[in-house]
Amino acid sequence: MAIFDLTEAELRERSSMKWQTYPSDVLPLWVAEMDLAVHPAIKAALLTAVENGDTGYPVGRRYANAFRSLASRRWGWEVADEQVRQSGDVMNSMLGTLQTVSEPGDAVVVNPPIYPPFRTIVERYQRQLVEVELTADGRLDLEGIAAALAGPAKPKAYLLCSPHNPNGTVHTSDELSALLRLCAEHGTTLIADEIHAPIADAEFTPVLSLPGGERAIMVTSAGKAWNLACFKGGLVVGGVQTGEILSRLPAMLLQSMGHIAAITHAAAMNSALDWVDEYLLEVRANKALLADLLRRQVPGARYTPALGTYFAWVDCSGLGLANPAGHFLDKGRVAFNDGATFGRQYGQWVRINLATSPQIITEAVARMAASLSG
Ligand SMILES: Cc1ncc(COP(=O)(O)O)c(C=O)c1O
């Protein structure tokens, strides 16, 4: 039986952001929620906690240990207990780390198109945003990054998204090693968000596992790969020479993980990895389906499937629309993420969430095509 087999009617019963933001005639394939059920092991852990009234404060290292076990099984990466801090979620972990290694006014490098909160935690917290765009083929622009790190702004931190959201690039170990060397050379702290790592449908290298990763910091959680965003929990993992940074992380960040988050995220990492591998096959098929449907029905759209995510990053500049995402929403009644939210210059792109059924993807493309012919 397929994992992404929930019907539109079942999904419309949900009360979270993906299915409730737009009116009921809009088909939503936007925000990073997956259209699947809760894994039986996670559900059992949650129900047991609720039945036992186990709804107090968290204690112990359950989540940290589950991640260490996952890292060893998934990537052959051994992480020591003292390298891991438990926290409230991923973006607050990245923000808390950024605040620990930089001051207001300091420069911070990001690579557009990028998950929007990366820019938020730089700009809204009075840091100076230094943007080095990905190359035309969606990879890290190592020359551009080298120039930015060597430039007069002297960036204190570099925010890496690995794999990259929205375009799904899985960075190679050579690229990551080069990045680590550049950061070491310029005294820039590399902070990597690896929340999408378990979803990578390709060889994935944790940046901290590489030589040079000793001074980098990584943030992650089970929120994405197991669709547990409602249970706020996260992890900060430091390279072996980051003890001093870890010791200065904001105290309230380290006190913000919920007990049920620890229970559910740990159950996911310990007992639900099988599902990720199973649904990845479905996501892979969904990417092929989308590519085929677009080729036949919306030939002006350009899409190259990527391995690091369940999103499709689609270039609509061939369609002659002022605002593709707005057009598809207004005229097609189908919601995608507007590329402009990932960087001002990406207004001709849309991000499509493929963690859903083939039927919903087929209907979404039919709506795109109808909106163009109508
Ligand atoms: C790259 C990336 N980081 C972080 C998050 C959100 O994590 P959290 O809700 O734990 O802050 C997402 C969610 O889509 C994401 O794609």
PDB file of C-alpha atoms in Angstrom, residues 50-204:
ATOM      1  CA  VAL A  50      -1.237  10.686  26.501  1.00  0.00           C
ATOM      2  CA  GLU A  51      -2.848   7.635  28.108  1.00  0.00           C
ATOM      3  CA  ASN A  52      -0.342   7.807  30.960  1.00  0.00           C
ATOM      4  CA  GLY A  53      -0.843  11.530  31.420  1.00  0.00           C
ATOM      5  CA  ASP A  54       2.870  11.796  30.665  1.00  0.00           C
ATOM      6  CA  THR A  55       2.597  15.466  29.746  1.00  0.00           C
ATOM      7  CA  GLY A  56       5.115  17.102  32.048  1.00  0.00           C
ATOM      8  CA  TYR A  57       8.604  18.477  31.522  1.00  0.00           C
ATOM      9  CA  PRO A  58      11.283  16.620  29.591  1.00  0.00           C
ATOM     10  CA  VAL A  59      14.229  15.010  31.375  1.00  0.00           C
ATOM     11  CA  GLY A  60      17.280  13.157  30.122  1.00  0.00           C
ATOM     12  CA  ARG A  61      18.892  12.642  26.757  1.00  0.00           C
ATOM     13  CA  ARG A  62      16.254  10.647  24.873  1.00  0.00           C
ATOM     14  CA  TYR A  63      16.251  12.903  21.782  1.00  0.00           C
ATOM     15  CA  ALA A  64      20.019  13.431  21.709  1.00  0.00           C
ATOM     16  CA  ASN A  65      20.599   9.684  21.961  1.00  0.00           C
ATOM     17  CA  ALA A  66      18.085   8.915  19.228  1.00  0.00           C
ATOM     18  CA  PHE A  67      19.910  11.321  16.909  1.00  0.00           C
ATOM     19  CA  ARG A  68      23.311   9.824  17.753  1.00  0.00           C
ATOM     20  CA  SER A  69      21.949   6.394  16.899  1.00  0.00           C
ATOM     21  CA  LEU A  70      20.387   7.674  13.650  1.00  0.00           C
ATOM     22  CA  ALA A  71      23.661   9.364  12.629  1.00  0.00           C
ATOM     23  CA  SER A  72      25.549   6.136  13.171  1.00  0.00           C
ATOM     24  CA  ARG A  73      23.036   3.942  11.313  1.00  0.00           C
ATOM     25  CA  ARG A  74      22.258   6.328   8.467  1.00  0.00           C
ATOM     26  CA  TRP A  75      25.610   7.976   7.769  1.00  0.00           C
ATOM     27  CA  GLY A  76      28.162   5.904   9.706  1.00  0.00           C
ATOM     28  CA  TRP A  77      28.867   9.042  11.735  1.00  0.00           C
ATOM     29  CA  GLU A  78      29.657   8.609  15.446  1.00  0.00           C
ATOM     30  CA  VAL A  79      28.600  11.613  17.521  1.00  0.00           C
ATOM     31  CA  ALA A  80      29.644  11.941  21.173  1.00  0.00           C
ATOM     32  CA  ASP A  81      27.005  12.775  23.759  1.00  0.00           C
ATOM     33  CA  GLU A  82      28.721  16.038  24.748  1.00  0.00           C
ATOM     34  CA  GLN A  83      28.438  17.291  21.143  1.00  0.00           C
ATOM     35  CA  VAL A  84      24.616  17.415  21.262  1.00  0.00           C
ATOM     36  CA  ARG A  85      22.243  19.959  22.821  1.00  0.00           C
ATOM     37  CA  GLN A  86      18.442  19.523  22.805  1.00  0.00           C
ATOM     38  CA  SER A  87      16.401  22.581  21.868  1.00  0.00           C
ATOM     39  CA  GLY A  88      13.012  23.909  20.823  1.00  0.00           C
ATOM     40  CA  ASP A  89      13.206  23.762  17.028  1.00  0.00           C
ATOM     41  CA  VAL A  90      15.614  24.152  14.135  1.00  0.00           C
ATOM     42  CA  MET A  91      15.340  27.824  13.226  1.00  0.00           C
ATOM     43  CA  ASN A  92      15.603  28.959  16.845  1.00  0.00           C
ATOM     44  CA  SER A  93      18.654  26.704  17.117  1.00  0.00           C
ATOM     45  CA  MET A  94      20.198  28.392  14.098  1.00  0.00           C
ATOM     46  CA  LEU A  95      19.282  31.825  15.470  1.00  0.00           C
ATOM     47  CA  GLY A  96      20.633  31.010  18.949  1.00  0.00           C
ATOM     48  CA  THR A  97      23.895  29.767  17.444  1.00  0.00           C
ATOM     49  CA  LEU A  98      24.141  32.839  15.216  1.00  0.00           C
ATOM     50  CA  GLN A  99      23.609  35.115  18.223  1.00  0.00           C
ATOM     51  CA  THR A 100      26.346  33.211  20.062  1.00  0.00           C
ATOM     52  CA  VAL A 101      28.972  33.602  17.339  1.00  0.00           C
ATOM     53  CA  SER A 102      28.118  37.105  16.045  1.00  0.00           C
ATOM     54  CA  GLU A 103      27.063  40.576  17.159  1.00  0.00           C
ATOM     55  CA  PRO A 104      24.503  42.962  15.662  1.00  0.00           C
ATOM     56  CA  GLY A 105      26.087  44.594  12.600  1.00  0.00           C
ATOM     57  CA  ASP A 106      28.189  41.534  11.728  1.00  0.00           C
ATOM     58  CA  ALA A 107      27.925  40.119   8.215  1.00  0.00           C
ATOM     59  CA  VAL A 108      26.408  36.681   7.549  1.00  0.00           C
ATOM     60  CA  VAL A 109      26.512  34.762   4.250  1.00  0.00           C
ATOM     61  CA  VAL A 110      23.511  32.894   2.793  1.00  0.00           C
ATOM     62  CA  ASN A 111      22.954  31.303  -0.636  1.00  0.00           C
ATOM     63  CA  PRO A 112      19.697  32.300  -2.407  1.00  0.00           C
ATOM     64  CA  PRO A 113      17.354  30.858  -3.383  1.00  0.00           C
ATOM     65  CA  ILE A 114      17.078  29.919   0.286  1.00  0.00           C
ATOM     66  CA  TYR A 115      14.468  28.819   2.850  1.00  0.00           C
ATOM     67  CA  PRO A 116      13.056  32.263   3.842  1.00  0.00           C
ATOM     68  CA  PRO A 117      13.747  32.139   7.621  1.00  0.00           C
ATOM     69  CA  PHE A 118      17.499  32.090   6.863  1.00  0.00           C
ATOM     70  CA  ARG A 119      17.182  35.690   5.707  1.00  0.00           C
ATOM     71  CA  THR A 120      14.798  36.513   8.553  1.00  0.00           C
ATOM     72  CA  ILE A 121      17.223  35.497  11.295  1.00  0.00           C
ATOM     73  CA  VAL A 122      19.942  37.604   9.713  1.00  0.00           C
ATOM     74  CA  GLU A 123      17.975  40.747   8.856  1.00  0.00           C
ATOM     75  CA  ARG A 124      15.515  40.866  11.737  1.00  0.00           C
ATOM     76  CA  TYR A 125      18.301  40.343  14.236  1.00  0.00           C
ATOM     77  CA  GLN A 126      20.353  43.266  12.941  1.00  0.00           C
ATOM     78  CA  ARG A 127      23.003  41.279  11.120  1.00  0.00           C
ATOM     79  CA  GLN A 128      24.161  42.302   7.657  1.00  0.00           C
ATOM     80  CA  LEU A 129      22.968  39.970   4.900  1.00  0.00           C
ATOM     81  CA  VAL A 130      25.586  38.905   2.347  1.00  0.00           C
ATOM     82  CA  GLU A 131      23.989  36.921  -0.468  1.00  0.00           C
ATOM     83  CA  VAL A 132      25.973  34.591  -2.717  1.00  0.00           C
ATOM     84  CA  GLU A 133      23.531  33.028  -5.160  1.00  0.00           C
ATOM     85  CA  LEU A 134      23.712  29.393  -6.132  1.00  0.00           C
ATOM     86  CA  THR A 135      25.162  28.833  -9.596  1.00  0.00           C
ATOM     87  CA  ALA A 136      22.851  28.478 -12.622  1.00  0.00           C
ATOM     88  CA  ASP A 137      22.894  24.706 -12.138  1.00  0.00           C
ATOM     89  CA  GLY A 138      21.906  25.097  -8.500  1.00  0.00           C
ATOM     90  CA  ARG A 139      25.217  24.357  -6.795  1.00  0.00           C
ATOM     91  CA  LEU A 140      27.308  26.281  -4.260  1.00  0.00           C
ATOM     92  CA  ASP A 141      29.274  29.059  -5.934  1.00  0.00           C
ATOM     93  CA  LEU A 142      32.570  28.375  -4.168  1.00  0.00           C
ATOM     94  CA  GLU A 143      34.368  31.229  -5.929  1.00  0.00           C
ATOM     95  CA  GLY A 144      31.633  33.673  -4.980  1.00  0.00           C
ATOM     96  CA  ILE A 145      31.645  32.397  -1.407  1.00  0.00           C
ATOM     97  CA  ALA A 146      35.446  32.719  -1.248  1.00  0.00           C
ATOM     98  CA  ALA A 147      35.185  36.318  -2.441  1.00  0.00           C
ATOM     99  CA  ALA A 148      32.434  37.120   0.077  1.00  0.00           C
ATOM    100  CA  LEU A 149      34.366  35.623   2.988  1.00  0.00           C
ATOM    101  CA  ALA A 150      37.519  37.498   1.956  1.00  0.00           C
ATOM    102  CA  GLY A 151      35.622  40.752   1.392  1.00  0.00           C
ATOM    103  CA  PRO A 152      35.537  43.862   3.559  1.00  0.00           C
ATOM    104  CA  ALA A 153      32.383  42.765   5.433  1.00  0.00           C
ATOM    105  CA  LYS A 154      34.425  39.933   7.065  1.00  0.00           C
ATOM    106  CA  PRO A 155      31.419  37.652   7.656  1.00  0.00           C
ATOM    107  CA  LYS A 156      31.273  36.115  11.117  1.00  0.00           C
ATOM    108  CA  ALA A 157      28.958  33.281  10.070  1.00  0.00           C
ATOM    109  CA  TYR A 158      27.941  31.290   7.024  1.00  0.00           C
ATOM    110  CA  LEU A 159      24.489  29.634   6.994  1.00  0.00           C
ATOM    111  CA  LEU A 160      24.457  26.423   4.968  1.00  0.00           C
ATOM    112  CA  CYS A 161      21.306  24.529   4.013  1.00  0.00           C
ATOM    113  CA  SER A 162      22.260  20.902   3.426  1.00  0.00           C
ATOM    114  CA  PRO A 163      20.520  19.490   1.444  1.00  0.00           C
ATOM    115  CA  HIS A 164      19.469  22.815   0.003  1.00  0.00           C
ATOM    116  CA  ASN A 165      15.864  24.014   0.306  1.00  0.00           C
ATOM    117  CA  PRO A 166      14.148  24.870  -2.086  1.00  0.00           C
ATOM    118  CA  ASN A 167      16.034  23.326  -5.022  1.00  0.00           C
ATOM    119  CA  GLY A 168      17.061  20.006  -3.435  1.00  0.00           C
ATOM    120  CA  THR A 169      20.779  20.117  -4.187  1.00  0.00           C
ATOM    121  CA  VAL A 170      22.725  17.531  -2.194  1.00  0.00           C
ATOM    122  CA  HIS A 171      26.166  19.058  -1.638  1.00  0.00           C
ATOM    123  CA  THR A 172      29.086  16.741  -2.350  1.00  0.00           C
ATOM    124  CA  SER A 173      31.770  16.022   0.232  1.00  0.00           C
ATOM    125  CA  ASP A 174      34.240  17.895  -1.999  1.00  0.00           C
ATOM    126  CA  GLU A 175      32.042  20.991  -1.987  1.00  0.00           C
ATOM    127  CA  LEU A 176      31.539  20.769   1.772  1.00  0.00           C
ATOM    128  CA  SER A 177      35.260  20.255   2.385  1.00  0.00           C
ATOM    129  CA  ALA A 178      36.048  23.310   0.274  1.00  0.00           C
ATOM    130  CA  LEU A 179      33.503  25.302   2.237  1.00  0.00           C
ATOM    131  CA  LEU A 180      35.002  24.205   5.549  1.00  0.00           C
ATOM    132  CA  ARG A 181      38.459  25.209   4.341  1.00  0.00           C
ATOM    133  CA  LEU A 182      37.213  28.652   3.301  1.00  0.00           C
ATOM    134  CA  CYS A 183      35.439  29.200   6.623  1.00  0.00           C
ATOM    135  CA  ALA A 184      38.552  28.109   8.562  1.00  0.00           C
ATOM    136  CA  GLU A 185      40.742  30.407   6.479  1.00  0.00           C
ATOM    137  CA  HIS A 186      38.583  33.440   7.224  1.00  0.00           C
ATOM    138  CA  GLY A 187      37.549  32.642  10.808  1.00  0.00           C
ATOM    139  CA  THR A 188      33.893  32.317   9.792  1.00  0.00           C
ATOM    140  CA  THR A 189      31.652  29.942  11.749  1.00  0.00           C
ATOM    141  CA  LEU A 190      29.770  27.531   9.499  1.00  0.00           C
ATOM    142  CA  ILE A 191      26.262  26.785  10.776  1.00  0.00           C
ATOM    143  CA  ALA A 192      24.569  24.009   8.796  1.00  0.00           C
ATOM    144  CA  ASP A 193      20.865  23.168   8.758  1.00  0.00           C
ATOM    145  CA  GLU A 194      20.604  19.439   7.979  1.00  0.00           C
ATOM    146  CA  ILE A 195      16.894  18.967   8.686  1.00  0.00           C
ATOM    147  CA  HIS A 196      16.356  17.520   5.182  1.00  0.00           C
ATOM    148  CA  ALA A 197      19.275  15.065   5.465  1.00  0.00           C
ATOM    149  CA  PRO A 198      17.272  11.873   6.161  1.00  0.00           C
ATOM    150  CA  ILE A 199      15.220  12.634   3.030  1.00  0.00           C
ATOM    151  CA  ALA A 200      18.235  12.829   0.703  1.00  0.00           C
ATOM    152  CA  ASP A 201      17.734  10.317  -2.092  1.00  0.00           C
ATOM    153  CA  ALA A 202      21.499  10.290  -2.690  1.00  0.00           C
ATOM    154  CA  GLU A 203      24.703   9.885  -0.727  1.00  0.00           C
ATOM    155  CA  PHE A 204      24.607  12.504   2.009  1.00  0.00           C
TER     156      PHE A 204
END
